[in-house]
Coordinates of C-alpha atoms and ligand atoms in Angstrom, one line a residue:
X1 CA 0.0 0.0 0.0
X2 CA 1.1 3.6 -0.9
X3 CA 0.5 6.5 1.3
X4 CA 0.0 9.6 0.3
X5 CA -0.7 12.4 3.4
X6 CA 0.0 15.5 1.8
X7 CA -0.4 17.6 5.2
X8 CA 3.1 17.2 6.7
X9 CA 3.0 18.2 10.2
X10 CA 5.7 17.3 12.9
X11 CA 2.9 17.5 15.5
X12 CA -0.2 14.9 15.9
X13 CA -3.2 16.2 15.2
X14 CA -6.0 16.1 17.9
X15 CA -9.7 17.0 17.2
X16 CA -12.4 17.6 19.5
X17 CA -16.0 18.8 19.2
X18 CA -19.2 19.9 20.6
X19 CA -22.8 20.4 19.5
X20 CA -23.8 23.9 20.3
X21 CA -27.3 24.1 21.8
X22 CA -26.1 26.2 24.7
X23 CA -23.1 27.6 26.9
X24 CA -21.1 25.5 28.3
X25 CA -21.0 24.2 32.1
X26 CA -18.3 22.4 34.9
X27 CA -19.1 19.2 33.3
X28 CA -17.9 20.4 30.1
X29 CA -14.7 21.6 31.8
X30 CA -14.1 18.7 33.6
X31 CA -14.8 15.9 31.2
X32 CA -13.5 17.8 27.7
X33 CA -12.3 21.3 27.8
X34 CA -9.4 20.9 30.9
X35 CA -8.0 18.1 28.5
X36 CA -7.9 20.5 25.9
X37 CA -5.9 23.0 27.4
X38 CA -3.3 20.8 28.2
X39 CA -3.3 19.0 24.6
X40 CA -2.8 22.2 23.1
X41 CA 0.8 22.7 24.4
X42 CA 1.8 19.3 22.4
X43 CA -0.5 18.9 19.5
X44 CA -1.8 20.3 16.7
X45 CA -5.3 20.6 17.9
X46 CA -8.6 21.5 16.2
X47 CA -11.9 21.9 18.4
X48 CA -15.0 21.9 15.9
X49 CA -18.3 23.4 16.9
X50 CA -20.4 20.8 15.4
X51 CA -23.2 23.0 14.4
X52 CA -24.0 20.9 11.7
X53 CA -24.4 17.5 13.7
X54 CA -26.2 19.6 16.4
X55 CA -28.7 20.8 13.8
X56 CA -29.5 17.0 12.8
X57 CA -32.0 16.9 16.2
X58 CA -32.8 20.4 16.3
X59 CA -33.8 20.9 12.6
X60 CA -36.8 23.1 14.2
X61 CA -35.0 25.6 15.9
X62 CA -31.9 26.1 14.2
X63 CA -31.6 29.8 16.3
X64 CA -31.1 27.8 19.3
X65 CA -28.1 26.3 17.6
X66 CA -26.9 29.2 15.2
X67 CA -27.2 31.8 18.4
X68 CA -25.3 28.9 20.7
X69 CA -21.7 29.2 18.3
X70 CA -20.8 32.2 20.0
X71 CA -21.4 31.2 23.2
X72 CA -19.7 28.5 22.9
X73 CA -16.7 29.7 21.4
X74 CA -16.8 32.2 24.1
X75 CA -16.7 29.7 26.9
X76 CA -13.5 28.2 24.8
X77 CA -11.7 31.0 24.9
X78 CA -12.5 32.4 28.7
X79 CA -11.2 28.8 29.6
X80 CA -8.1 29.3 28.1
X81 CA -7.9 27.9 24.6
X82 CA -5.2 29.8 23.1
X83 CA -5.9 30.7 19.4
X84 CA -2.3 30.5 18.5
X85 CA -2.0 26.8 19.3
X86 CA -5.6 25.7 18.9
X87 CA -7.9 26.2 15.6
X88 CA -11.5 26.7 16.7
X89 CA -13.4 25.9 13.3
X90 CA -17.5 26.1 12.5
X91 CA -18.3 22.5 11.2
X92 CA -21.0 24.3 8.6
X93 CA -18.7 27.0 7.3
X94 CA -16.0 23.9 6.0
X95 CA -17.8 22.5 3.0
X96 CA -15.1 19.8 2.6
X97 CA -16.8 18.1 5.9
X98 CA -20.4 17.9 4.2
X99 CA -18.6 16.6 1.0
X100 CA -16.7 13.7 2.7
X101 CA -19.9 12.9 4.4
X102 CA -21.6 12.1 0.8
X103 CA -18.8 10.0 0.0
X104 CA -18.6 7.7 3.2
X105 CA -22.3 7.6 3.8
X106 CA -22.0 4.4 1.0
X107 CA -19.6 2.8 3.4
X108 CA -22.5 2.6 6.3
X109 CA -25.7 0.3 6.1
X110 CA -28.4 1.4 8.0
X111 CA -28.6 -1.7 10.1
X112 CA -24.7 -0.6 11.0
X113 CA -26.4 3.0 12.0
X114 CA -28.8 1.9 14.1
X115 CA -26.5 -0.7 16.3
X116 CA -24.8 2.7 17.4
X117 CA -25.7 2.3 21.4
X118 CA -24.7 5.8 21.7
X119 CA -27.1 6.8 19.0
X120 CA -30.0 4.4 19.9
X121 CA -29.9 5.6 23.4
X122 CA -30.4 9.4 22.4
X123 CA -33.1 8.0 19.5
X124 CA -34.9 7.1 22.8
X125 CA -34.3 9.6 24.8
X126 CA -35.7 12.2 22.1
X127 CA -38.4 9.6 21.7
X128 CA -38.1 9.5 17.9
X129 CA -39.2 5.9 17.6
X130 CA -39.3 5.6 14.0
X131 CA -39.5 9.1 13.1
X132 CA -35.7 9.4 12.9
X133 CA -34.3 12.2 11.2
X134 CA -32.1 10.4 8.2
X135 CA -29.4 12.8 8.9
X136 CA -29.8 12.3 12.9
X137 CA -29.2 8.6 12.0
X138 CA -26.2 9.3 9.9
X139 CA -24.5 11.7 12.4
X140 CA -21.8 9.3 12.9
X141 CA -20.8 9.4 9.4
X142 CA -20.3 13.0 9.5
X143 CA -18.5 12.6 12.4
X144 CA -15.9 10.0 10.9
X145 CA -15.8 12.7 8.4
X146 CA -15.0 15.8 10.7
X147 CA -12.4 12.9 12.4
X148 CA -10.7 11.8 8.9
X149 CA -11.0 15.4 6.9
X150 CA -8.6 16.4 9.9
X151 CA -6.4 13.7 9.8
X152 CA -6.9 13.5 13.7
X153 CA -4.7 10.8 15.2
X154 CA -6.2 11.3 18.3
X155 CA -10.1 12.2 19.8
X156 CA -10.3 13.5 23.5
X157 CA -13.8 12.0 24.2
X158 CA -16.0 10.7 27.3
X159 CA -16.7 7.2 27.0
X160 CA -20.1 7.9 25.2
X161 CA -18.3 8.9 22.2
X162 CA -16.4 5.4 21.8
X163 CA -18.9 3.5 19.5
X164 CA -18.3 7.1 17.3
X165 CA -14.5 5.9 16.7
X166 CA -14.8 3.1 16.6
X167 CA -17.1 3.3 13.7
X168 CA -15.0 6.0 12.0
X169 CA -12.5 3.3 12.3
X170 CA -14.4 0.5 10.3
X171 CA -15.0 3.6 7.4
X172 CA -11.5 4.2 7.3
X173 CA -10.1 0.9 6.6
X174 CA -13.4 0.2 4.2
X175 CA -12.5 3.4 2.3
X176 CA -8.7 2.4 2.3
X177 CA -9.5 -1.2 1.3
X178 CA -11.3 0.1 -1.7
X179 CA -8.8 2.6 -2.8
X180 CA -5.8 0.8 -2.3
X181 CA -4.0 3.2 -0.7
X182 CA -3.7 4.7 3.3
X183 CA -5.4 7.5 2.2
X184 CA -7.3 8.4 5.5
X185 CA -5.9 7.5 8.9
X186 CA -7.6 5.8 11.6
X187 CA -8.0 7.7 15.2
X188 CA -7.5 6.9 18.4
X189 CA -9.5 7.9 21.7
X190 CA -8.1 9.5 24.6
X191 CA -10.6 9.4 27.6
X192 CA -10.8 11.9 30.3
X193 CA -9.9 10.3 33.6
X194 CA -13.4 11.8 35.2
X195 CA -15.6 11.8 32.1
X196 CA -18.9 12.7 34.2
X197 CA -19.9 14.8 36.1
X198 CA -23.4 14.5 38.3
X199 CA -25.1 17.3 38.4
X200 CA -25.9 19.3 41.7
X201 CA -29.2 17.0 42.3
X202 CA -26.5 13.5 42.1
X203 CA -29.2 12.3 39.9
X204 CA -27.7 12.2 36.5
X205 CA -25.0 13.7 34.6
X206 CA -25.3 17.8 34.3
X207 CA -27.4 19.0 31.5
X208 CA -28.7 21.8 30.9
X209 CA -32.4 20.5 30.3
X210 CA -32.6 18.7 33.3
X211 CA -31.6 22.0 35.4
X212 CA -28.6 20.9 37.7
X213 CA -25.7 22.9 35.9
X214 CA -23.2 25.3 37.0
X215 CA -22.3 27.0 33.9
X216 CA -19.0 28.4 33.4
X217 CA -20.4 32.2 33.0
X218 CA -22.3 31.6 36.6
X219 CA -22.0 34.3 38.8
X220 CA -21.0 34.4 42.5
X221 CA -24.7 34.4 43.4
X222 CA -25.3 31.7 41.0
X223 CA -22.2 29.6 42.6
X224 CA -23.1 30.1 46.0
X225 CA -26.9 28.9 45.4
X226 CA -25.7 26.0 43.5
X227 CA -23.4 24.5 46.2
X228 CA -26.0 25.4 49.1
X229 CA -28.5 23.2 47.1
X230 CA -25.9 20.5 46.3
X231 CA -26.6 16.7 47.6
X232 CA -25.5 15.2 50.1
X233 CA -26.2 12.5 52.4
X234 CA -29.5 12.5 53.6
X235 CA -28.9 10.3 56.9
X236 CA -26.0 13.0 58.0
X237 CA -28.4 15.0 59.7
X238 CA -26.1 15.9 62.7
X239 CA -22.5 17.5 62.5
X240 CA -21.0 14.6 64.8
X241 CA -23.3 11.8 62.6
X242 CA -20.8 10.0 60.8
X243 CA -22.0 10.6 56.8
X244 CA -21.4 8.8 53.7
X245 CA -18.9 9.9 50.9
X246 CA -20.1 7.7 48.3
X247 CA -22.9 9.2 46.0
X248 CA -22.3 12.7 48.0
X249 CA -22.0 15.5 45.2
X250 CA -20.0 17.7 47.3
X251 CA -17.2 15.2 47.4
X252 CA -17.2 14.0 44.2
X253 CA -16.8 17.7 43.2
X254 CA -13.9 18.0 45.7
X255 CA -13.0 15.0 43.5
X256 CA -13.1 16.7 40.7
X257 CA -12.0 20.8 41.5
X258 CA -9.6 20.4 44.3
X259 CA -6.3 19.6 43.4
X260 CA -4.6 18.9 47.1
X261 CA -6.5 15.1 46.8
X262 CA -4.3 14.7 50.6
X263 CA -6.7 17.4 52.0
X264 CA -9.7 15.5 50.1
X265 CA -8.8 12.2 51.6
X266 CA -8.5 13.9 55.4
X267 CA -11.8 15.6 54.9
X268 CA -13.3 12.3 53.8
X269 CA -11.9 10.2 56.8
X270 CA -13.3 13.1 59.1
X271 CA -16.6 13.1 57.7
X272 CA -17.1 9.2 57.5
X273 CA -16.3 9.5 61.5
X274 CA -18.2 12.1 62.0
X275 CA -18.0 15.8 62.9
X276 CA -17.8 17.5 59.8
X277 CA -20.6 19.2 58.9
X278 CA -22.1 19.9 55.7
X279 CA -21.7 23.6 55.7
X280 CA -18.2 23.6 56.4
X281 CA -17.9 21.5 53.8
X282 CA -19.9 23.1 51.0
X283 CA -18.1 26.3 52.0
X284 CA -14.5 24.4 51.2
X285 CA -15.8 23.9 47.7
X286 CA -17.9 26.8 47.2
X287 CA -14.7 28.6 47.7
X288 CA -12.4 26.1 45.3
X289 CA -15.2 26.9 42.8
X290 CA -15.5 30.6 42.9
X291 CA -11.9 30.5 43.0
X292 CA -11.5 28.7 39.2
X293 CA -14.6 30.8 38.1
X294 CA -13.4 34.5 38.5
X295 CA -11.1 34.8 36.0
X296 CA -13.3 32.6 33.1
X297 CA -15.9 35.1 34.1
X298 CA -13.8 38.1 33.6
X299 CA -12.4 36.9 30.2
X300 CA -15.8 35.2 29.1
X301 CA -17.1 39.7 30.1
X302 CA -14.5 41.0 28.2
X303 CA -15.3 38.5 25.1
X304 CA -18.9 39.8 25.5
X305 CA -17.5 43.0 24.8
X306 CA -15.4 42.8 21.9
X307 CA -17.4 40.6 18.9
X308 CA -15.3 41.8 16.4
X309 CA -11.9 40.3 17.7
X310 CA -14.1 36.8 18.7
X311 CA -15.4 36.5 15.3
X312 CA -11.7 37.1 14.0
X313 CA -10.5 34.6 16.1
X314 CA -13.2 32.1 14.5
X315 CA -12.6 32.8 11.1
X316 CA -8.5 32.3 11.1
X317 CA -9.6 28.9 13.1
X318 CA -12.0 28.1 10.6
X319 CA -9.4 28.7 7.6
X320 CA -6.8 26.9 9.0
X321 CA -9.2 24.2 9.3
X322 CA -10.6 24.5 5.8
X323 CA -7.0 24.1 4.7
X324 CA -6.5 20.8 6.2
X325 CA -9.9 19.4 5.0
X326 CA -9.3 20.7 1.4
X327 CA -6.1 18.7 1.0
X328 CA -7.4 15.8 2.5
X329 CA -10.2 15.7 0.3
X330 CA -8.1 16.6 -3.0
X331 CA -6.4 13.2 -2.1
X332 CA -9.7 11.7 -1.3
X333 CA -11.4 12.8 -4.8
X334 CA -7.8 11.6 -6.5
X335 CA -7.9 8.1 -4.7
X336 CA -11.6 7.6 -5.9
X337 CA -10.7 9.2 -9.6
X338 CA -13.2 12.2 -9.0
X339 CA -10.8 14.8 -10.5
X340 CA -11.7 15.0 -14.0
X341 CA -10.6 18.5 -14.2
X342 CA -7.3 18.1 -12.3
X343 CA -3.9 18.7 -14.4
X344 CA -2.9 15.0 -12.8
X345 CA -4.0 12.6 -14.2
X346 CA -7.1 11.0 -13.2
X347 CA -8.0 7.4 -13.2
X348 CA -11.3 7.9 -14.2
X349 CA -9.7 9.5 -17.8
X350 CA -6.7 8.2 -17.9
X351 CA -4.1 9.7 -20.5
X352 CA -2.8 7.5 -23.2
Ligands
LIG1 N1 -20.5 14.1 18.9 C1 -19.8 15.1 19.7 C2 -20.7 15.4 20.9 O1 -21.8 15.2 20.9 C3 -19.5 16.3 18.9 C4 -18.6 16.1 17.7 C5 -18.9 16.4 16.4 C6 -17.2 15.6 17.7 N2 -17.8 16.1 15.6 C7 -16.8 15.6 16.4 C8 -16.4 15.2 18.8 C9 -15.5 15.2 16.1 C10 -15.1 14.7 18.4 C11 -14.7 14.7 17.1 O2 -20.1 16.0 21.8

């Protein structure tokens, strides 16, 4: 087999995404965006705002996801993305993406599609039964696109997101098998050590819908009410009751924030004896939190402020981004002989 990668880079490349259907929150941070800002400082990292895949379940209201880029690109930036070592790129506004799609969507049966678990869990959760969307069904294939079109060796994801690689992976080496040639690159994940966070309630993970977020723009207030509300363990009802650690939000946010775990495991041990009372615990991570949320507030204000530099900083990402697409998909038409018009020759008329 030949390969042909006409992007030479000395770096990996990593890609992440997200679908934007609203700012972002502490689960975000913890499970994707704290793994970005480290990955930045050794890759060559792309993070798509996947407005397209988020448009394939909210085809009705696609202000909610066109209004949401911003926003979410804010929150990127007041975390601590740095535009000069990471490209942040709008999926829809890359054409090469949508293009790919067409081209590996005859690599997928449906019956393939719909043994997703990731995807058959969120058909039922939207309750869709057989009214799928086709192109919420195919959203995979897109993202095997985004994934390949970048050449991404590696995918930062929570485990949710496996069956997405994994299936990327089975297009790749279809696609190659075909062509003869490596022409697109299987990826590997890289999962987040703590890839979900509850939300306040401890019932599920934190979503905005189900109302038990902290977003990342919360103010003090907003922090503060948060924590107060936070569960605990219901049979601690005395300070000198000895309370349970397990399933108790405020420690598996201590977990989670608080980086001196020695100071974690002491406050444990005291509370599983006893004598460490709830408040004086919420007010240990209240404080941890308002503490990391200042300064992404103040940036995420002074963001607000200036659209002009933010959109900049969007459209460099998002031609940088376009760049690596296009030459992947110039070799991708050449491998399947779908450029007629190119001065190389092409198989499908081939010079004599
Ligand atoms: N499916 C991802 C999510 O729901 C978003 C996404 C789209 C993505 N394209 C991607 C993630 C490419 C990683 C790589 O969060």
């Amino acid at each position: 087999m030949q390969h042909c990668c006409s992007t030479a880079s000395k770096k990996p490349i990593v890609l992440t995404g997200d679908r934007p259907t609203g700012p972002l929150h502490l689960g975000h941070y913890v499970g994707s965006l704290r793994t970005r800002l480290s990955l930045q400082e050794n890759y060559r990292q792309f993070i798509l705002i996947a407005d397209l895949q988020a448009l394939t379940d909210n085809a009705e209201n696609p202000g909610k996801v066109t209004q949401s880029v911003l926003e979410v690109a804010m929150d990127y930036l007041a975390v601590g993305v740095d535009p000069a070592k990471t490209s942040m790129c709008i999926q829809s506004q890359i054409p090469e993406l949508t293009e790919l799609s067409m081209y590996l969507l005859n690599l997928v049966t449906v019956a393939r599609l719909e043994r997703n678990p990731t995807v058959k869990e969120e058909i039922r959760q939207r309750g869709f039964e057989r009214n799928i969307p086709a192109g919420f069904l195919a959203y995979p294939v897109s993202q095997a696109a985004d994934i390949t079109a970048f050449r991404a060796r590696y995918v930062p994801v929570g485990e949710d997101q496996l069956p997405m690689i994994e299936q990327t992976n089975e297009i790749v080496r279809r696609f190659n098998h075909i062509c003869g040639a490596e022409v697109l690159v299987e990826a590997e994940p890289i999962l987040a050590k703590v890839s979900r966070l509850p939300g306040i309630d401890g019932k599920a993970k934190m979503s905005k819908s189900l109302g038990n977020v902290i977003l990342l723009s919360a103010d003090p207030d907003e922090i503060h009410r948060a924590v107060e509300q936070m569960y605990t363990d219901p049979g601690h009802l005395h300070v000198s009751d000895p309370g349970k650690v397990e399933g108790n939000v405020v420690f598996t946010y201590l977990d989670a924030f608080e980086e001196n775990t020695s100071l974690v495991d002491e406050l444990k041990a005291h509370y599983r004896r006893g004598g460490l009372g709830d408040r004086a615990l919420k007010q240990m991570l209240e404080a941890r939190l308002q503490e990391l949320l200042a300064p992404i507030r103040e940036r995420r204000r002074q963001l607000v402020q200036d659209r002009e530099q933010l959109l900049d900083i969007l459209r460099a990402g998002t031609e940088n981004a376009r760049e690596t697409a296009a030459s992947t998909l110039a070799d991708v038409r050449r491998a399947l002989g779908l450029n007629y018009f190119s001065n190389k020759q092409s198989r499908a008329f081939p010079v004599k």
